[in-house]
Short mmCIF file of N, CA and C in Angstrom, two decimals:
data_model
loop_
_atom_site.label_atom_id
_atom_site.label_comp_id
_atom_site.label_asym_id
_atom_site.label_seq_id
_atom_site.Cartn_x
_atom_site.Cartn_y
_atom_site.Cartn_z
N VAL A 1 0.61 -1.19 -0.34
CA VAL A 1 -0.30 -0.44 0.29
C VAL A 1 1.35 0.79 0.25
N LEU A 2 0.52 2.13 -1.09
CA LEU A 2 1.14 3.57 -0.93
C LEU A 2 0.88 4.79 -0.58
N TYR A 3 1.26 5.34 0.55
CA TYR A 3 0.64 6.33 1.00
C TYR A 3 0.63 7.86 0.85
N THR A 4 -0.41 8.46 0.75
CA THR A 4 0.60 9.68 0.41
C THR A 4 0.02 10.52 1.65
N ARG A 5 0.52 11.96 1.76
CA ARG A 5 0.16 13.19 2.74
C ARG A 5 0.47 14.62 2.15
N PHE A 6 -0.58 14.86 2.13
CA PHE A 6 -0.39 16.01 1.19
C PHE A 6 -1.32 17.46 2.30
N ARG A 7 -1.36 18.47 2.69
CA ARG A 7 -1.69 20.15 3.33
C ARG A 7 -2.65 21.01 2.16
N ASN A 8 -3.95 20.99 2.45
CA ASN A 8 -3.95 22.13 1.68
C ASN A 8 -4.47 21.98 -0.19
N HIS A 9 -4.29 20.49 -0.09
CA HIS A 9 -4.72 20.42 -1.22
C HIS A 9 -6.37 19.56 -1.57
N SER A 10 -7.10 19.99 -2.26
CA SER A 10 -8.28 18.68 -2.73
C SER A 10 -8.70 17.65 -3.10
N ILE A 11 -9.57 17.36 -2.11
CA ILE A 11 -9.36 15.82 -2.16
C ILE A 11 -9.62 14.78 -3.62
N THR A 12 -10.43 16.39 -4.61
CA THR A 12 -9.78 14.93 -5.93
C THR A 12 -9.15 15.31 -6.24
N GLU A 13 -7.66 15.87 -6.05
CA GLU A 13 -6.54 16.34 -6.77
C GLU A 13 -5.77 15.08 -6.07
N HIS A 14 -6.09 14.36 -5.33
CA HIS A 14 -5.22 13.43 -5.36
C HIS A 14 -5.88 11.64 -5.27
N ASN A 15 -6.99 11.77 -6.98
CA ASN A 15 -7.09 10.23 -7.38
C ASN A 15 -6.88 10.72 -8.46
N PRO A 16 -6.30 10.01 -9.68
CA PRO A 16 -5.80 9.25 -9.23
C PRO A 16 -4.27 8.62 -9.51
N LEU A 17 -3.62 7.56 -8.71
CA LEU A 17 -2.12 7.04 -9.48
C LEU A 17 -2.36 6.97 -10.19
N LEU A 18 -0.88 8.01 -11.05
CA LEU A 18 -1.48 7.89 -12.47
C LEU A 18 0.73 7.19 -12.37
N LEU A 19 1.21 5.68 -13.18
CA LEU A 19 2.42 4.79 -13.76
C LEU A 19 2.76 5.97 -14.65
N PRO A 20 4.43 6.04 -14.43
CA PRO A 20 4.66 5.93 -16.05
C PRO A 20 3.77 5.39 -17.09
N ASP A 21 3.65 4.40 -16.94
CA ASP A 21 3.65 3.92 -18.49
C ASP A 21 1.79 3.84 -18.62
N GLY A 22 1.48 5.00 -17.77
CA GLY A 22 -0.39 5.25 -18.20
C GLY A 22 -1.42 4.75 -17.89
N THR A 23 -1.02 2.96 -16.04
CA THR A 23 -1.52 2.63 -15.82
C THR A 23 -2.54 3.89 -14.83
N ARG A 24 -3.17 3.75 -14.43
CA ARG A 24 -4.08 4.57 -13.27
C ARG A 24 -4.34 3.43 -12.83
N ILE A 25 -4.20 3.49 -11.49
CA ILE A 25 -5.42 3.44 -10.03
C ILE A 25 -5.79 4.23 -9.24
N GLU A 26 -6.89 3.88 -8.44
CA GLU A 26 -8.36 4.69 -7.91
C GLU A 26 -7.26 4.17 -6.39
N GLY A 27 -7.70 5.55 -6.37
CA GLY A 27 -7.25 5.43 -4.35
C GLY A 27 -8.12 5.69 -2.92
N LYS A 28 -8.57 5.39 -1.63
CA LYS A 28 -8.96 5.80 -1.24
C LYS A 28 -8.63 7.05 0.53
N VAL A 29 -10.04 8.07 -0.14
CA VAL A 29 -9.62 9.23 0.26
C VAL A 29 -9.97 9.73 1.43
N SER A 30 -8.93 10.81 2.77
CA SER A 30 -9.81 10.99 4.33
C SER A 30 -9.02 12.48 3.93
N TYR A 31 -9.87 13.33 4.70
CA TYR A 31 -8.45 13.71 5.08
C TYR A 31 -9.39 14.39 6.74
N LYS A 32 -8.16 15.65 6.97
CA LYS A 32 -9.25 15.78 8.59
C LYS A 32 -8.54 16.87 8.57
N ARG A 33 -8.84 18.12 10.14
CA ARG A 33 -8.15 19.35 10.22
C ARG A 33 -6.44 18.69 11.37
N ASP A 34 -5.23 20.01 10.71
CA ASP A 34 -4.74 19.39 12.08
C ASP A 34 -5.21 19.82 12.96
N ASN A 35 -4.48 20.19 14.09
CA ASN A 35 -4.28 20.07 15.44
C ASN A 35 -4.77 22.13 16.18
N ASN A 36 -4.37 22.87 14.96
CA ASN A 36 -4.25 24.25 14.99
C ASN A 36 -5.85 25.45 14.89
N HIS A 37 -6.28 24.71 15.45
CA HIS A 37 -8.08 25.56 15.09
C HIS A 37 -8.30 27.02 14.57
N PHE A 38 -6.91 27.47 15.09
CA PHE A 38 -7.32 29.57 14.11
C PHE A 38 -6.37 29.19 12.76
N PHE A 39 -5.15 28.78 12.95
CA PHE A 39 -4.42 28.51 11.46
C PHE A 39 -4.72 27.35 10.70
N GLY A 40 -4.92 26.39 11.02
CA GLY A 40 -4.95 24.52 10.93
C GLY A 40 -4.74 24.82 9.19
N ASN A 41 -4.48 23.34 8.90
CA ASN A 41 -4.74 23.26 7.30
C ASN A 41 -4.80 22.23 7.69
N TRP A 42 -5.85 22.00 6.42
CA TRP A 42 -6.29 20.18 5.74
C TRP A 42 -5.34 19.47 5.68
N ILE A 43 -5.49 18.57 5.82
CA ILE A 43 -4.09 17.20 5.86
C ILE A 43 -5.07 16.16 4.99
N ASN A 44 -5.02 15.60 3.26
CA ASN A 44 -5.76 15.39 2.89
C ASN A 44 -4.29 13.95 3.21
N TYR A 45 -5.52 12.62 3.12
CA TYR A 45 -4.36 11.31 3.31
C TYR A 45 -5.14 10.49 2.30
N SER A 46 -3.82 10.39 1.28
CA SER A 46 -5.12 9.22 0.43
C SER A 46 -4.05 7.49 0.13
N SER A 47 -4.64 6.64 -0.26
CA SER A 47 -4.38 5.02 -0.37
C SER A 47 -4.45 4.42 -1.09
N PHE A 48 -2.97 4.35 -2.28
CA PHE A 48 -3.30 2.97 -2.84
C PHE A 48 -2.68 2.02 -3.08
N VAL A 49 -3.35 0.48 -3.51
CA VAL A 49 -2.55 -0.82 -3.37
C VAL A 49 -2.12 -0.93 -4.18
N LEU A 50 -0.24 -1.03 -4.36
CA LEU A 50 0.27 -2.05 -5.63
C LEU A 50 0.91 -3.07 -5.41
N SER A 51 0.18 -4.21 -6.55
CA SER A 51 0.56 -5.01 -6.03
C SER A 51 2.49 -5.49 -6.38
N LYS A 52 1.82 -6.55 -6.17
CA LYS A 52 3.97 -6.58 -6.13
C LYS A 52 4.98 -6.56 -7.65
N SER A 53 4.33 -7.54 -8.60
CA SER A 53 4.43 -7.61 -10.28
C SER A 53 4.48 -6.61 -10.54
N LEU A 54 3.37 -5.61 -10.03
CA LEU A 54 3.43 -3.88 -10.24
C LEU A 54 4.57 -3.16 -10.11
N LEU A 55 5.06 -2.94 -9.15
CA LEU A 55 5.65 -2.53 -8.81
C LEU A 55 7.18 -3.37 -9.00
N GLU A 56 7.05 -4.24 -9.33
CA GLU A 56 8.66 -4.89 -10.34
C GLU A 56 8.89 -4.00 -11.36
N LYS A 57 7.50 -3.87 -12.47
CA LYS A 57 7.07 -3.29 -14.04
C LYS A 57 8.09 -2.11 -13.55
N MET A 58 7.53 -1.75 -12.41
CA MET A 58 7.78 0.19 -12.46
C MET A 58 9.47 0.10 -12.82
N ILE A 59 10.07 -1.09 -11.71
CA ILE A 59 11.36 -0.47 -11.51
C ILE A 59 12.14 -0.82 -12.48
N LYS A 60 12.02 -2.42 -13.48
CA LYS A 60 12.44 -2.84 -15.27
C LYS A 60 11.97 -1.27 -16.29
N GLU A 61 10.67 -0.72 -15.95
CA GLU A 61 10.55 -0.37 -16.91
C GLU A 61 11.27 1.11 -17.00
N GLU A 62 11.47 2.07 -15.19
CA GLU A 62 12.31 2.92 -14.96
C GLU A 62 13.70 2.77 -15.78
N GLU A 63 14.16 1.71 -15.13
CA GLU A 63 15.79 1.11 -15.30
C GLU A 63 16.35 1.72 -16.92
N ALA A 64 15.10 0.89 -17.40
CA ALA A 64 14.96 0.22 -19.44
C ALA A 64 15.24 2.03 -20.17
N SER A 65 14.89 2.30 -19.06
CA SER A 65 13.67 4.78 -19.97
C SER A 65 15.01 5.32 -19.75
N TYR A 66 15.07 5.51 -17.79
CA TYR A 66 15.91 6.70 -17.03
C TYR A 66 16.82 6.47 -16.73
N LYS A 67 17.53 5.54 -16.51
CA LYS A 67 18.66 4.90 -15.49
C LYS A 67 18.93 6.02 -14.88
N ASN A 68 18.33 5.94 -13.59
CA ASN A 68 18.39 7.34 -12.74
C ASN A 68 17.58 6.40 -11.06
N ASN A 69 17.95 6.93 -9.79
CA ASN A 69 18.06 6.57 -9.04
C ASN A 69 16.32 6.31 -8.87
N GLU A 70 15.42 7.17 -9.31
CA GLU A 70 13.87 7.83 -8.95
C GLU A 70 12.89 7.10 -10.20
N VAL A 71 11.95 6.95 -9.63
CA VAL A 71 10.36 6.34 -10.02
C VAL A 71 9.74 8.01 -9.94
N LYS A 72 9.44 7.72 -11.11
CA LYS A 72 8.62 8.62 -11.49
C LYS A 72 7.05 8.42 -11.39
N ILE A 73 5.92 9.28 -10.88
CA ILE A 73 4.67 8.76 -10.37
C ILE A 73 4.31 10.14 -10.66
N LYS A 74 2.33 9.70 -10.97
CA LYS A 74 1.79 11.63 -9.93
C LYS A 74 0.46 10.78 -9.47
N VAL A 75 0.37 11.63 -7.97
CA VAL A 75 -0.79 11.21 -7.45
C VAL A 75 -1.71 12.41 -8.04
N GLY A 76 -3.11 12.45 -7.81
CA GLY A 76 -3.94 13.27 -9.52
C GLY A 76 -2.82 14.17 -9.63
N LEU A 77 -2.74 15.89 -8.88
CA LEU A 77 -2.03 17.20 -9.50
C LEU A 77 0.00 17.12 -9.48
N GLU A 78 -0.24 15.98 -8.23
CA GLU A 78 1.21 16.32 -7.59
C GLU A 78 2.13 14.84 -8.40
N ASP A 79 3.53 15.61 -8.93
CA ASP A 79 4.53 14.59 -9.52
C ASP A 79 5.26 14.48 -8.26
N LEU A 80 5.70 13.29 -8.15
CA LEU A 80 6.10 12.72 -7.21
C LEU A 80 7.34 11.75 -7.52
N SER A 81 8.35 11.55 -6.41
CA SER A 81 9.35 10.91 -7.40
C SER A 81 9.21 9.78 -6.42
N LEU A 82 10.44 8.24 -6.01
CA LEU A 82 9.92 7.36 -4.65
C LEU A 82 11.66 6.58 -5.63
N LYS A 83 12.22 6.84 -4.45
CA LYS A 83 13.38 5.63 -4.35
C LYS A 83 14.12 4.98 -5.09
N LYS A 84 14.18 4.30 -6.00
CA LYS A 84 13.88 3.04 -6.51
C LYS A 84 14.37 2.18 -4.91
N TYR A 85 15.78 2.28 -4.87
CA TYR A 85 15.96 1.60 -3.79
C TYR A 85 15.34 0.90 -2.01
N LYS A 86 14.71 1.76 -2.63
CA LYS A 86 13.27 1.76 -0.92
C LYS A 86 12.03 0.74 -2.37
N ILE A 87 12.02 0.71 -2.95
CA ILE A 87 10.48 -0.23 -3.94
C ILE A 87 11.60 -1.73 -3.40
N LEU A 88 12.71 -1.48 -3.72
CA LEU A 88 13.65 -3.07 -4.22
C LEU A 88 13.90 -3.29 -3.20
N ASP A 89 14.23 -2.75 -1.96
CA ASP A 89 14.34 -2.66 -0.63
C ASP A 89 13.42 -3.63 0.35
N PHE A 90 11.67 -2.96 -0.03
CA PHE A 90 10.51 -3.33 -0.28
C PHE A 90 10.66 -4.80 -0.92
N LEU A 91 10.68 -4.55 -1.91
CA LEU A 91 10.62 -5.97 -2.99
C LEU A 91 11.44 -7.37 -1.88
N VAL A 92 12.31 -7.17 -1.54
CA VAL A 92 13.17 -7.89 -0.60
C VAL A 92 12.96 -8.57 -0.06
N MET A 93 12.22 -7.56 0.92
CA MET A 93 11.58 -7.90 2.55
C MET A 93 9.93 -8.58 1.68
N VAL A 94 8.87 -8.65 1.52
CA VAL A 94 8.49 -8.90 1.07
C VAL A 94 8.75 -10.69 0.05
N GLU A 95 9.79 -11.10 -0.47
CA GLU A 95 10.56 -12.33 -1.19
C GLU A 95 10.80 -12.64 0.10
N SER A 96 11.44 -12.51 1.17
CA SER A 96 12.21 -13.12 2.40
C SER A 96 10.74 -13.76 3.21
N ILE A 97 9.70 -12.88 2.97
CA ILE A 97 8.91 -13.27 4.34
C ILE A 97 7.76 -14.42 2.83
N GLU A 98 7.45 -14.04 2.37
CA GLU A 98 7.00 -15.71 0.83
C GLU A 98 7.88 -16.59 1.21
N SER A 99 9.09 -16.85 1.14
CA SER A 99 10.39 -17.85 1.19
C SER A 99 9.79 -18.36 2.24
N LYS A 100 9.79 -18.02 3.29
CA LYS A 100 9.41 -17.91 4.82
C LYS A 100 8.31 -18.95 5.10
N ASP A 101 7.45 -18.52 4.91
CA ASP A 101 5.95 -19.04 4.72
C ASP A 101 5.83 -19.89 3.80
N TYR A 102 6.43 -20.04 2.77
CA TYR A 102 6.69 -21.53 1.75
C TYR A 102 6.74 -22.48 3.16
N LYS A 103 8.46 -22.46 3.46
CA LYS A 103 8.91 -23.25 3.84
C LYS A 103 8.56 -24.38 5.22
N ASN A 104 7.86 -23.31 6.16
CA ASN A 104 6.53 -23.51 6.94
C ASN A 104 5.60 -24.46 6.55
#
């Protein structure tokens, strides 16, 4: 699950998640006001479910086309970059959990 958090953004600007290959993923959006009642900000939260195979595909496509350390995505109107090493670390963790469960 990928979580995002933005201040002072319209909720409609949080969907969808657009991947480099044009894949659209609709997410769940929630919002709340921060603790400052007089000058507080709205904080909008979004969550998107990304499969293991989709993450692997993102890494491979980015390696082939850009040869850089980041994967570019778009959440609503916001352009974001994910560090490739964080995605790879996550995939390694998932792989180790899957192999551990398989042995048991």
